[in-house]
XYZ file of C-alpha atoms in Angstrom:
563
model
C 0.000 0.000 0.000
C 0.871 3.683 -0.436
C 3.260 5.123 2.266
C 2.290 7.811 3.796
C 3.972 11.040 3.049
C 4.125 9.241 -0.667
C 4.192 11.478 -3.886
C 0.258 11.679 -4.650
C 0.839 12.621 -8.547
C 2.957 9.283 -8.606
C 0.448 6.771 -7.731
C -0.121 5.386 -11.303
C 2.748 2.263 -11.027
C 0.733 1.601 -7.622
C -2.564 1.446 -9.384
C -1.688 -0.126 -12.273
C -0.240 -3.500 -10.499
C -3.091 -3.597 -7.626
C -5.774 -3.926 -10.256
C -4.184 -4.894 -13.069
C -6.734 -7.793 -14.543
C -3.360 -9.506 -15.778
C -1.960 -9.106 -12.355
C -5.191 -10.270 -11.242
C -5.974 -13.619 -13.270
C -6.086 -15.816 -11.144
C -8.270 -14.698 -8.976
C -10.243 -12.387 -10.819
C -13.517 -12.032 -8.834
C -11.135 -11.145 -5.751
C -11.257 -7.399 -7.916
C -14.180 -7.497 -9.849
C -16.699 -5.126 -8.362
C -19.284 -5.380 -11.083
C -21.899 -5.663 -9.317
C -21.699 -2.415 -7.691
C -20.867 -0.253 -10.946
C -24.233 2.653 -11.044
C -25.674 1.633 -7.977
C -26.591 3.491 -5.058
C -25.869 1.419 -2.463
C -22.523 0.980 -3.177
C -21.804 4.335 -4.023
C -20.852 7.693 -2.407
C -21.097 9.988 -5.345
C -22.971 10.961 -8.466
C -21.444 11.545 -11.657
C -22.883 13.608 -14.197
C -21.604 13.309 -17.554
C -22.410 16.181 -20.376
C -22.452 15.201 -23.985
C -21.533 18.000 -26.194
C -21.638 18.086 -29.895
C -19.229 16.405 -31.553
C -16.453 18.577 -33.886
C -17.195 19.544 -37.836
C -16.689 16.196 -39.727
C -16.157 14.075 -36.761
C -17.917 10.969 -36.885
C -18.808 8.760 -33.712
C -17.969 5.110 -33.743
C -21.702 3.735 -32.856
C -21.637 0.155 -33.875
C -17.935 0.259 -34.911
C -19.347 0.191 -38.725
C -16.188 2.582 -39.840
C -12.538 1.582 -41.104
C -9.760 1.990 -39.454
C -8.393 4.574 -42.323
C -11.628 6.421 -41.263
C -11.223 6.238 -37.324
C -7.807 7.767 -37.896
C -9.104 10.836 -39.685
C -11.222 11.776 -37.718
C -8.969 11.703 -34.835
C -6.256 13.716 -36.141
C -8.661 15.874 -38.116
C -9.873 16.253 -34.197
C -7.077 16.688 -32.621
C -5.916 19.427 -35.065
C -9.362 21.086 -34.441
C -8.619 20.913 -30.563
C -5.367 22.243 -30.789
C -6.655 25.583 -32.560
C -9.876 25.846 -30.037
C -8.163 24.524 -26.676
C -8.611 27.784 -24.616
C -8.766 27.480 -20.844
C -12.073 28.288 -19.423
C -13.399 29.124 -15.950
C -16.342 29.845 -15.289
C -17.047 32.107 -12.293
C -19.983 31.057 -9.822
C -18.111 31.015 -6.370
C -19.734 27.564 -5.934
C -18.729 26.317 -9.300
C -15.488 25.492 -11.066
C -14.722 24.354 -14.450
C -11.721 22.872 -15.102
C -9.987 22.531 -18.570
C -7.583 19.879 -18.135
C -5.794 20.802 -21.430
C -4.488 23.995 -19.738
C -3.111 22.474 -16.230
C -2.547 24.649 -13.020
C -0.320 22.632 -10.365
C -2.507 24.268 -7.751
C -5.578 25.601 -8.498
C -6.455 22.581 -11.074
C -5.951 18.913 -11.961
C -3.061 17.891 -12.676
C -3.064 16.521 -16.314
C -1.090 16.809 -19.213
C -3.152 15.667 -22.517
C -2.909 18.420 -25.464
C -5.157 15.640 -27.721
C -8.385 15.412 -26.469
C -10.886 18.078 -24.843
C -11.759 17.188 -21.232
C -13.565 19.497 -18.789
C -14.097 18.581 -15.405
C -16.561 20.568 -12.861
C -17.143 20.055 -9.533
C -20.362 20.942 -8.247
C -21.655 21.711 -4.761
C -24.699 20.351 -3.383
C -27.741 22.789 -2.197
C -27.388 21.623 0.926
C -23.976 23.018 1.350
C -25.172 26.573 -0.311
C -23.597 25.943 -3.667
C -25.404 26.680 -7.060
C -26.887 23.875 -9.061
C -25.744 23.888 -12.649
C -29.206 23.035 -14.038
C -30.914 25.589 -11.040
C -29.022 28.966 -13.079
C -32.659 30.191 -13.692
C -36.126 29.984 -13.943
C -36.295 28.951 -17.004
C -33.648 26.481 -16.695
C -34.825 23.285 -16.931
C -34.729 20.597 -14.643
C -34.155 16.696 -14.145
C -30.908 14.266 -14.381
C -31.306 14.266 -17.922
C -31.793 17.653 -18.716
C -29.520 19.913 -20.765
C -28.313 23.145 -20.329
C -25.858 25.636 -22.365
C -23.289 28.089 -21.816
C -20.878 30.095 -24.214
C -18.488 26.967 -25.110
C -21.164 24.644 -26.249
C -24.253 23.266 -26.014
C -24.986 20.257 -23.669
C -26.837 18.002 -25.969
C -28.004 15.322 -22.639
C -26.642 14.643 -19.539
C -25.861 11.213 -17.802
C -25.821 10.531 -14.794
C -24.616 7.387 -12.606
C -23.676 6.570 -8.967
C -20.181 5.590 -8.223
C -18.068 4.716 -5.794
C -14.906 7.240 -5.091
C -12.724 4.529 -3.269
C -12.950 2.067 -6.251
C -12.286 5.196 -8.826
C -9.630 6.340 -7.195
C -7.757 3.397 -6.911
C -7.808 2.642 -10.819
C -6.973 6.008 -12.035
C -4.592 8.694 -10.929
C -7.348 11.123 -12.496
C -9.965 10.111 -9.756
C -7.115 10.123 -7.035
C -6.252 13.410 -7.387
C -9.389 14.651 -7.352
C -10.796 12.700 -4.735
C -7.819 13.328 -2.568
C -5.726 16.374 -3.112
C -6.709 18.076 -0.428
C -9.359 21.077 -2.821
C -12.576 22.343 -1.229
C -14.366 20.648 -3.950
C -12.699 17.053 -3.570
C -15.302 16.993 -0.712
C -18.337 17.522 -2.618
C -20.812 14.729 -3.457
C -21.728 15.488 -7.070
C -18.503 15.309 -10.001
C -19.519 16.514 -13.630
C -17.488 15.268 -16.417
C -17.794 17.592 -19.761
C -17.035 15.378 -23.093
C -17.753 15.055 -26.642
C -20.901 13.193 -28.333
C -18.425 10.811 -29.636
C -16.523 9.819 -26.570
C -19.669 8.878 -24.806
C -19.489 4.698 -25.638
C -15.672 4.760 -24.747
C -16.369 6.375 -21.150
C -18.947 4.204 -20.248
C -16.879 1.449 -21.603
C -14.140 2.753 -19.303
C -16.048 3.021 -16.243
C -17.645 -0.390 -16.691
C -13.874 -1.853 -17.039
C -12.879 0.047 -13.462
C -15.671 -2.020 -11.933
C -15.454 -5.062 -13.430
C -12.170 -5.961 -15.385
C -13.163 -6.811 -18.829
C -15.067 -4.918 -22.119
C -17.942 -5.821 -23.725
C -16.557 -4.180 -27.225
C -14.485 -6.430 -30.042
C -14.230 -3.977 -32.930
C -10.700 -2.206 -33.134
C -12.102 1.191 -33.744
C -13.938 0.968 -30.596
C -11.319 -0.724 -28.588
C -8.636 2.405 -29.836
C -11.789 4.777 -28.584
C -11.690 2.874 -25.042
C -7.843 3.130 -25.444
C -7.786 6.812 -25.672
C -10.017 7.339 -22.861
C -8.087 5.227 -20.503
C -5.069 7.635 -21.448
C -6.928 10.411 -20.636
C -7.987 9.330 -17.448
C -4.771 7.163 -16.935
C -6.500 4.697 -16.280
C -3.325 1.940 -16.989
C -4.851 -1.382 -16.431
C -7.243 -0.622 -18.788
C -4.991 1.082 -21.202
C -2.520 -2.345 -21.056
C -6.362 -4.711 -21.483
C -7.015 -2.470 -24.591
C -3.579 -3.130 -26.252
C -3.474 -7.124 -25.532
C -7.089 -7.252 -27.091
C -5.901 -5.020 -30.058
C -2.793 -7.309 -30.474
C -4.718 -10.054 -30.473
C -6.320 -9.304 -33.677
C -5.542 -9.899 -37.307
C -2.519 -7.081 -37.956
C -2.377 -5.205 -41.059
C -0.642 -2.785 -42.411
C -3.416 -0.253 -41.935
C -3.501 -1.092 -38.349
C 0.097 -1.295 -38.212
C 0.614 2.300 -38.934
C -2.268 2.879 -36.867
C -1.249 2.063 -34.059
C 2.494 3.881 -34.487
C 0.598 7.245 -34.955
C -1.329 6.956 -32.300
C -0.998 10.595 -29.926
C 2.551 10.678 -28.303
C 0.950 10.264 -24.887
C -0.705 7.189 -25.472
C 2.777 5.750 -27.331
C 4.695 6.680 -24.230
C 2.749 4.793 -21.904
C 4.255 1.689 -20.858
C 1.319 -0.414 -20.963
C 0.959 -0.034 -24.669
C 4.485 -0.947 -25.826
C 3.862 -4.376 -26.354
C 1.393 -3.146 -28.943
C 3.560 -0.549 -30.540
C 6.572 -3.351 -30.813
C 3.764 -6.123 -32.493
C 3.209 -2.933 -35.228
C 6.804 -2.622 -35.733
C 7.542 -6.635 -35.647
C 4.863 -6.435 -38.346
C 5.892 -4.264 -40.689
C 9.527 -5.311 -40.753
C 8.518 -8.445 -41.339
C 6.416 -7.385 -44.373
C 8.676 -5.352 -45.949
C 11.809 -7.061 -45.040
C 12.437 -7.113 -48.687
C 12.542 -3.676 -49.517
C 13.337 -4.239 -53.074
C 9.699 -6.435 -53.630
C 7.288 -3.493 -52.211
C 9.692 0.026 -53.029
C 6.606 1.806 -53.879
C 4.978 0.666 -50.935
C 7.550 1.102 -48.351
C 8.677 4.657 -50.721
C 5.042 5.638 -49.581
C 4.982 5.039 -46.030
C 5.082 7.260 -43.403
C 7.585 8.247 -40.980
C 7.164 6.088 -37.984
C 6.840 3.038 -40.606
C 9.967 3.712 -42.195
C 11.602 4.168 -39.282
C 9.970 0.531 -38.262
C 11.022 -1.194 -41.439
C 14.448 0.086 -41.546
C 15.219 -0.464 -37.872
C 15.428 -4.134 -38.434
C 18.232 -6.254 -37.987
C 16.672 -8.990 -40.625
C 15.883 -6.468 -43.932
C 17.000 -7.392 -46.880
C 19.138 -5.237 -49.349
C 21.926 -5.633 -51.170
C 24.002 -3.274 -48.756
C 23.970 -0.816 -46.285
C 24.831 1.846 -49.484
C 21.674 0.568 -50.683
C 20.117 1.578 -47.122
C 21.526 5.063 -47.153
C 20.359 5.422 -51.183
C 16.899 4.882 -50.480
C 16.708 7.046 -47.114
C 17.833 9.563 -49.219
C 14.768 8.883 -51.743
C 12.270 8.728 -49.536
C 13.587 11.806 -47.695
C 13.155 14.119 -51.018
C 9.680 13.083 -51.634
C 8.179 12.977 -48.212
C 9.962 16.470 -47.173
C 10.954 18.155 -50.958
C 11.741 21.383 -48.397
C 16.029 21.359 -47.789
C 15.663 22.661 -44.655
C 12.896 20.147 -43.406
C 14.558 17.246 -45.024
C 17.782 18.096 -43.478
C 16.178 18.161 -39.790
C 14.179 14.976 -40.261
C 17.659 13.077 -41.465
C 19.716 14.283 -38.672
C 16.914 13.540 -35.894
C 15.424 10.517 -37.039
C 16.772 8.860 -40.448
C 20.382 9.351 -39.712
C 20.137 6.622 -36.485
C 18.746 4.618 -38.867
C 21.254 4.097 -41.055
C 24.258 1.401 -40.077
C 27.592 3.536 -41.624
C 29.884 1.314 -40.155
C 29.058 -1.293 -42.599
C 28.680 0.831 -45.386
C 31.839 0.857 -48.261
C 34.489 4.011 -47.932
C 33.565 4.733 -51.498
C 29.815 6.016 -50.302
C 30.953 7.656 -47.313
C 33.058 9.989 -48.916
C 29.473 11.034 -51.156
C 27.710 11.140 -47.562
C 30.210 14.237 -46.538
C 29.608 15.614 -49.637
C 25.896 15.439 -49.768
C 23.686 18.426 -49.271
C 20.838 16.469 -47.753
C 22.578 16.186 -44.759
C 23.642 19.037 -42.559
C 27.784 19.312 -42.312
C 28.217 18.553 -38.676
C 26.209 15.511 -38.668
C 27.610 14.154 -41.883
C 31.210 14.158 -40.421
C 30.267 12.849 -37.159
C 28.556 9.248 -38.735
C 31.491 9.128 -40.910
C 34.193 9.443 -38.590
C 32.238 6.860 -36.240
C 32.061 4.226 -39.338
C 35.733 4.658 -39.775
C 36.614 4.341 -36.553
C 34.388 1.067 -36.297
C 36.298 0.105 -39.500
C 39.590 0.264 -37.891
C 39.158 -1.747 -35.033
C 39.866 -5.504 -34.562
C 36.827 -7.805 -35.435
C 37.287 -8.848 -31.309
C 36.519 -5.295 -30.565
C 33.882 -4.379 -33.419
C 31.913 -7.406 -32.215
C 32.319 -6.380 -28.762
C 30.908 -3.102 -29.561
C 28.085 -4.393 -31.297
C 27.082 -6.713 -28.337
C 27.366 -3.331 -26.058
C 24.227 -2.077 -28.085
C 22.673 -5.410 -28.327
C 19.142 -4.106 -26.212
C 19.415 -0.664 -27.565
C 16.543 0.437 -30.159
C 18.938 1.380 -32.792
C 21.501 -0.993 -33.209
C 24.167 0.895 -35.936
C 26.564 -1.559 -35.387
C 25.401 -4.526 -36.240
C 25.101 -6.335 -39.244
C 22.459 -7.011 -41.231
C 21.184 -9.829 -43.597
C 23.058 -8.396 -46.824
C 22.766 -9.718 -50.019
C 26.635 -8.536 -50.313
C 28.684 -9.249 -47.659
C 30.861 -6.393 -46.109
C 34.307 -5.886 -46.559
C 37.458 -3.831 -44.907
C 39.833 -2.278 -47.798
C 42.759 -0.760 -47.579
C 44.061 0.873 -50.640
C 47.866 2.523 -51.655
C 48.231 4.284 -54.624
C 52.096 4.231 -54.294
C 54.308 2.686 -55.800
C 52.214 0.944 -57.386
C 48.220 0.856 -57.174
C 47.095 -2.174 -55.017
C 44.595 -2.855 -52.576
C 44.234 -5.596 -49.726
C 40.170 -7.136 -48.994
C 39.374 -8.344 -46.179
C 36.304 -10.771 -45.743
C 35.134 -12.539 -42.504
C 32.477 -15.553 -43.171
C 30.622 -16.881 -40.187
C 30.736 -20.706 -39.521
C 26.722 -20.699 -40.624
C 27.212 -18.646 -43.439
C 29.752 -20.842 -44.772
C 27.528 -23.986 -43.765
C 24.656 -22.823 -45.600
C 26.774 -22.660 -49.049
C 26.852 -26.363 -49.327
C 26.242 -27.968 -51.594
C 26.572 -25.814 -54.562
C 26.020 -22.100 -52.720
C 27.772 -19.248 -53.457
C 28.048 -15.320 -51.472
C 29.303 -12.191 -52.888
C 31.427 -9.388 -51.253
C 30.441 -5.915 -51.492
C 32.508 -4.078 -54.313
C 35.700 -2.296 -54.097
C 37.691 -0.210 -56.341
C 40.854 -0.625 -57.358
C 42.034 2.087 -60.249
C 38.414 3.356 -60.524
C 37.434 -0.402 -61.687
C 35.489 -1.990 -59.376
C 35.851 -5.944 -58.218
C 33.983 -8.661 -55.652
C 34.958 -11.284 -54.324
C 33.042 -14.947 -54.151
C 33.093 -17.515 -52.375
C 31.298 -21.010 -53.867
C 30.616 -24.545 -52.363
C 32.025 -26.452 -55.644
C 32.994 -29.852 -57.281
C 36.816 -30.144 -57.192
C 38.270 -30.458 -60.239
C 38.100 -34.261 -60.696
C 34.638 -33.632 -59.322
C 34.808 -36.626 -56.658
C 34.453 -34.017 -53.470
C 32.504 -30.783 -52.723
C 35.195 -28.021 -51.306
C 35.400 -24.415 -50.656
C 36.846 -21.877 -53.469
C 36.961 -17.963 -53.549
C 36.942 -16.085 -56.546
C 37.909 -12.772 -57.486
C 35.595 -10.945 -60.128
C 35.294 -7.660 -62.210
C 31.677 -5.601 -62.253
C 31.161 -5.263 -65.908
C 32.190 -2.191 -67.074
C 32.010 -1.752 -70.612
C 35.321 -3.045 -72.791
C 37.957 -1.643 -70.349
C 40.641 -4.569 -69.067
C 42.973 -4.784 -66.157
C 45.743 -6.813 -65.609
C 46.256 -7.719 -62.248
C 48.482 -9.978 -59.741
C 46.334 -10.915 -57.115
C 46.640 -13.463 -53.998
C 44.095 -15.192 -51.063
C 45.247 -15.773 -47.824
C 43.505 -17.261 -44.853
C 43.698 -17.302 -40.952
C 44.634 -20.443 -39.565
C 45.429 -22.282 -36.316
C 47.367 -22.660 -33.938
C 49.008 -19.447 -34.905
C 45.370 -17.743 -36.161
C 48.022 -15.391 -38.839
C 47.541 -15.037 -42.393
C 48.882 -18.321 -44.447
C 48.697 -17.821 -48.057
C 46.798 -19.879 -50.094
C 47.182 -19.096 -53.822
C 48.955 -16.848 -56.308
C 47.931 -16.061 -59.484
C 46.973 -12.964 -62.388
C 44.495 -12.192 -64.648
C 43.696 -9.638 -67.357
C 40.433 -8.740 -66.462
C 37.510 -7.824 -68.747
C 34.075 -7.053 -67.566
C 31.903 -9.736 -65.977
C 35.067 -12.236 -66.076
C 36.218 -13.805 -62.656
C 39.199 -15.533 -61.379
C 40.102 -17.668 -58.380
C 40.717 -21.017 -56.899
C 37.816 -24.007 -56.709
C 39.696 -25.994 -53.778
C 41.295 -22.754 -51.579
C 42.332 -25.297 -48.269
C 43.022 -28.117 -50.557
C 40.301 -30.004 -48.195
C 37.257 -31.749 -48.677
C 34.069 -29.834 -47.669
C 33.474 -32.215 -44.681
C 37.130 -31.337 -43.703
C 36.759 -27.835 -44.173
C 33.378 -27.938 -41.914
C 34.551 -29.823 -39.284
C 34.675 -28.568 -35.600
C 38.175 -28.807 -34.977
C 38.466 -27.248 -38.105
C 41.909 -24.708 -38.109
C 40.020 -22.371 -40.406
C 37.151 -21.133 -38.096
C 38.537 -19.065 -35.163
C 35.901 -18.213 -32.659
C 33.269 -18.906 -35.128
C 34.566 -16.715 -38.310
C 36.758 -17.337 -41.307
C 38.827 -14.600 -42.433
C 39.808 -14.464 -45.589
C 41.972 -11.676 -47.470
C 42.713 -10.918 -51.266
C 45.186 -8.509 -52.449
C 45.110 -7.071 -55.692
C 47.691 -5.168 -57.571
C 47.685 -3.863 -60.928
C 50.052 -4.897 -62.935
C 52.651 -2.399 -64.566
């Protein structure tokens, strides 16, 4: 229980695992005060709840007959509405307070931070204790639970009202704790009124059904997100982390996906929604994990699904250069304004982005490129090459350092082109060494007649790859490992070049070189060695293996051209 002297605007991790239902499943009647919910007996106040119209344009859920596409309209067309209109209002009987919960006041009002929605909250005193009945203004006010009245702001199209009990309120939503128990004038008076639009009516009720009893009677997404909004606005947790499971539950789609990812930033902050949020993102990585398949698709997606589809460890592409080409794409059409493109690339796109494993050829076009504002350019780029010059020990350690993070730039993903470190010397004679590290299930995965490519590299503005196959030997009796070294076609242009592949072995885990050789090179033509190890592929495979150190083969190729 809550210690006394405890922080009373922090009570929402204490509600929240009281009365969670999940908390609560094994026992659920043990919290399930159904029975009581609008009943006198078991009640100490009234609640009065105003229905005013609804927005231009904004349509109400009712039997949850709209889309999802349509839900979300509305709600940002309403939010956008609420953000011109929200003006704090007070209205000034001296037995009367109206509090707009948009516009907070640490002492004179609730506290409650929520720039979405409209909320209004009044208290109102009973006659008894000399206060002034809202529906008693006049004489020709009219009377009754359900009547309506109007001021200024709006008209009150109906008014409900339902007996509840303040204990059980309280201790399922912060909202109802604070104003229960904060110590105002008005926290003592019998009769709360609750102010809210025509369309948030179902959700409420919903809502206060669910802090009685536990569970919803609604299915339908659209109403379920309706229920989930209200239970941020009243943080009302348990009911906000019920909403999400049910939601997740469902079929996902892409619709719903994106949905739920642009839902308002306080409901994607709350804790109790996450797992919901994370199921969108799992979602739509997983559907567009092959970028090149669905470009226009993914080209047309919005910002918090690109930044879902690209955070994943498991997309795709031919290489991180490929990555970085179509951030840039998708950048120019979604924000064709320099200056907004350049903020939305060095806040949100450029974590995206994994330059460590992208080749030294683009990242000398990334300093270079106007897209990106200077500072942050040379930062990612002196990062990557830093990356690039440590030890594969330490890169790997530093990729296990962000292994929980939510943006993991250092680690590699599933690239149709593996990466490569180059180091080139243009004196005194042009040559370049490649190195390539294969992991054990890479390799294992070749047999029996796979083959991976290396990213390119450039080597007298030609560029080359290397390969490595699962192949028939040359008497064709064994399967065995070979690497290959290969020109991108360029046209007629040749190059003749002396070139040599070395390995790491045991016990001494230095280079040992494997083969000599050199080619003239034309376009599309590659060179190499079917048998590299001289070893079967069993041989080559095998545990105690002297190729494989901690997992990895390392391979290297250098390449000079040929005077």
């Amino acid at each position: 229980m809550r210690e006394l002297g405890a922080d009373l605007f922090e009570p929402r991790t204490l509600m929240d695992s009281d009365f969670s239902p999940a908390r609560n499943s094994g026992s659920a009647t043990d919290s399930d005060f159904g029975f009581a919910f609008n009943d006198r007996n078991f009640s100490d106040r009234i609640l009065k709840i105003e229905i005013i119209p609804d927005l231009p344009d904004t349509k109400s859920d009712g039997d949850g007959c709209i889309t999802l596409a349509e839900w979300a309209r509305n709600r940002k067309r309403r939010r956008e509405e609420i953000k011109k209109e929200n003006v704090a209002e007070v209205f000034g009987q001296s037995a009367e307070q109206v509090l707009n919960l948009n516009v907070p006041d640490a002492e004179e009002t609730l506290a409650y931070d929520n720039q979405d929605e409209e909320v209004v909250a009044m208290i109102e005193e009973s006659a008894a204790d000399g206060g002034l009945n809202l529906n008693e203004q006049g004489d020709d006010a009219p009377s009754g639970s359900e009547s309506g009245w109007s001021m200024d702001c709006s008209t009150v199209l109906r008014v409900n009202t339902i007996h509840i009990s303040s204990p059980i309120l309280a201790a399922k939503s912060p909202f109802f704790y604070k104003l229960f128990s904060n110590g105002m004038r008005e926290s003592d008076q019998r009769h709360v009124t609750l102010r809210i639009h025509e369309s948030e009516e179902a959700a409420l009720m919903e809502l206060l059904n669910f802090m009685y009893s536990n569970t919803l009677s609604t299915t339908t997404p659209t109403a379920l997100l309706d229920v989930l909004m209200a239970a941020d606005k009243f943080e009302v947790v348990s009911c906000m982390r019920y909403c999400s499971r049910l939601l997740r539950n469902l079929p996902m789609t892409s619709e719903s996906a994106l949905l739920y990812l642009d839902l308002p930033s306080t409901v994607l902050m709350a804790e109790a929604v996450q797992p919901l949020t994370d199921a969108a993102k799992q979602f739509l990585a997983g559907r567009y994990k092959d970028i090149s398949k669905f470009q226009d698709e993914v080209l047309n997606l919005p910002l918090a699904g690109i930044e879902a589809v690209l955070a994943s460890d498991d997309l795709q592409v031919a290489s991180e250069d490929a990555v970085y080409d179509f951030v840039l794409k998708w950048a120019r059409i979604h924000y064709p304004r320099l200056e907004e493109r350049r903020d939305v690339l060095g806040t949100r796109l450029v974590r995206l982005i994994r330059f460590a494993f992208m080749t030294c050829r683009k990242l000398r076009k990334v300093l270079s490129c106007n897209d990106f504002d200077h500072d942050v350019a040379s930062k990612v780029v002196l990062d990557a090459l830093f990356f690039k010059g440590e030890t594969p020990y330490r890169q790997r350690a530093l990729a296990l350092e962000e292994a929980n993070a939510p943006y993991r730039r250092l680690v590699e993903r599933s690239y149709k082109y593996r990466p490569v470190k180059v180091v080139e010397f243009d004196l005194p004679r042009q040559q370049c060494v490649v190195y390539l590290d294969l992991k054990r299930d890479e390799c294992k995965h070749l047999f029996p007649a796979g083959r991976v490519y290396s990213q390119a590299f450039h080597l007298g503005g030609q560029g080359f790859f290397l390969s490595a196959h699962c192949n028939m030997d040359q008497q064709s009796s064994f399967h065995c490992f070979g690497l290959f070294l290969g020109m991108q076609e360029k046209g007629s242009v040749s190059f003749a070049v002396d070139y040599e592949f070395a390995a790491r072995s045991k016990p001494t885990d230095e280079f040992v070189s494997k083969y000599k050789g050199n080619y003239t090179f034309t376009g599309g033509k590659a060179v190499g060695y079917r048998n590299l190890f001289g070893v079967p592929w069993n041989a080559f495979m095998a545990d105690d293996s002297p190729f494989f150190i901690n997992g990895f083969l390392h391979l290297r190729a250098e390449l000079t051209i040929r005077q």
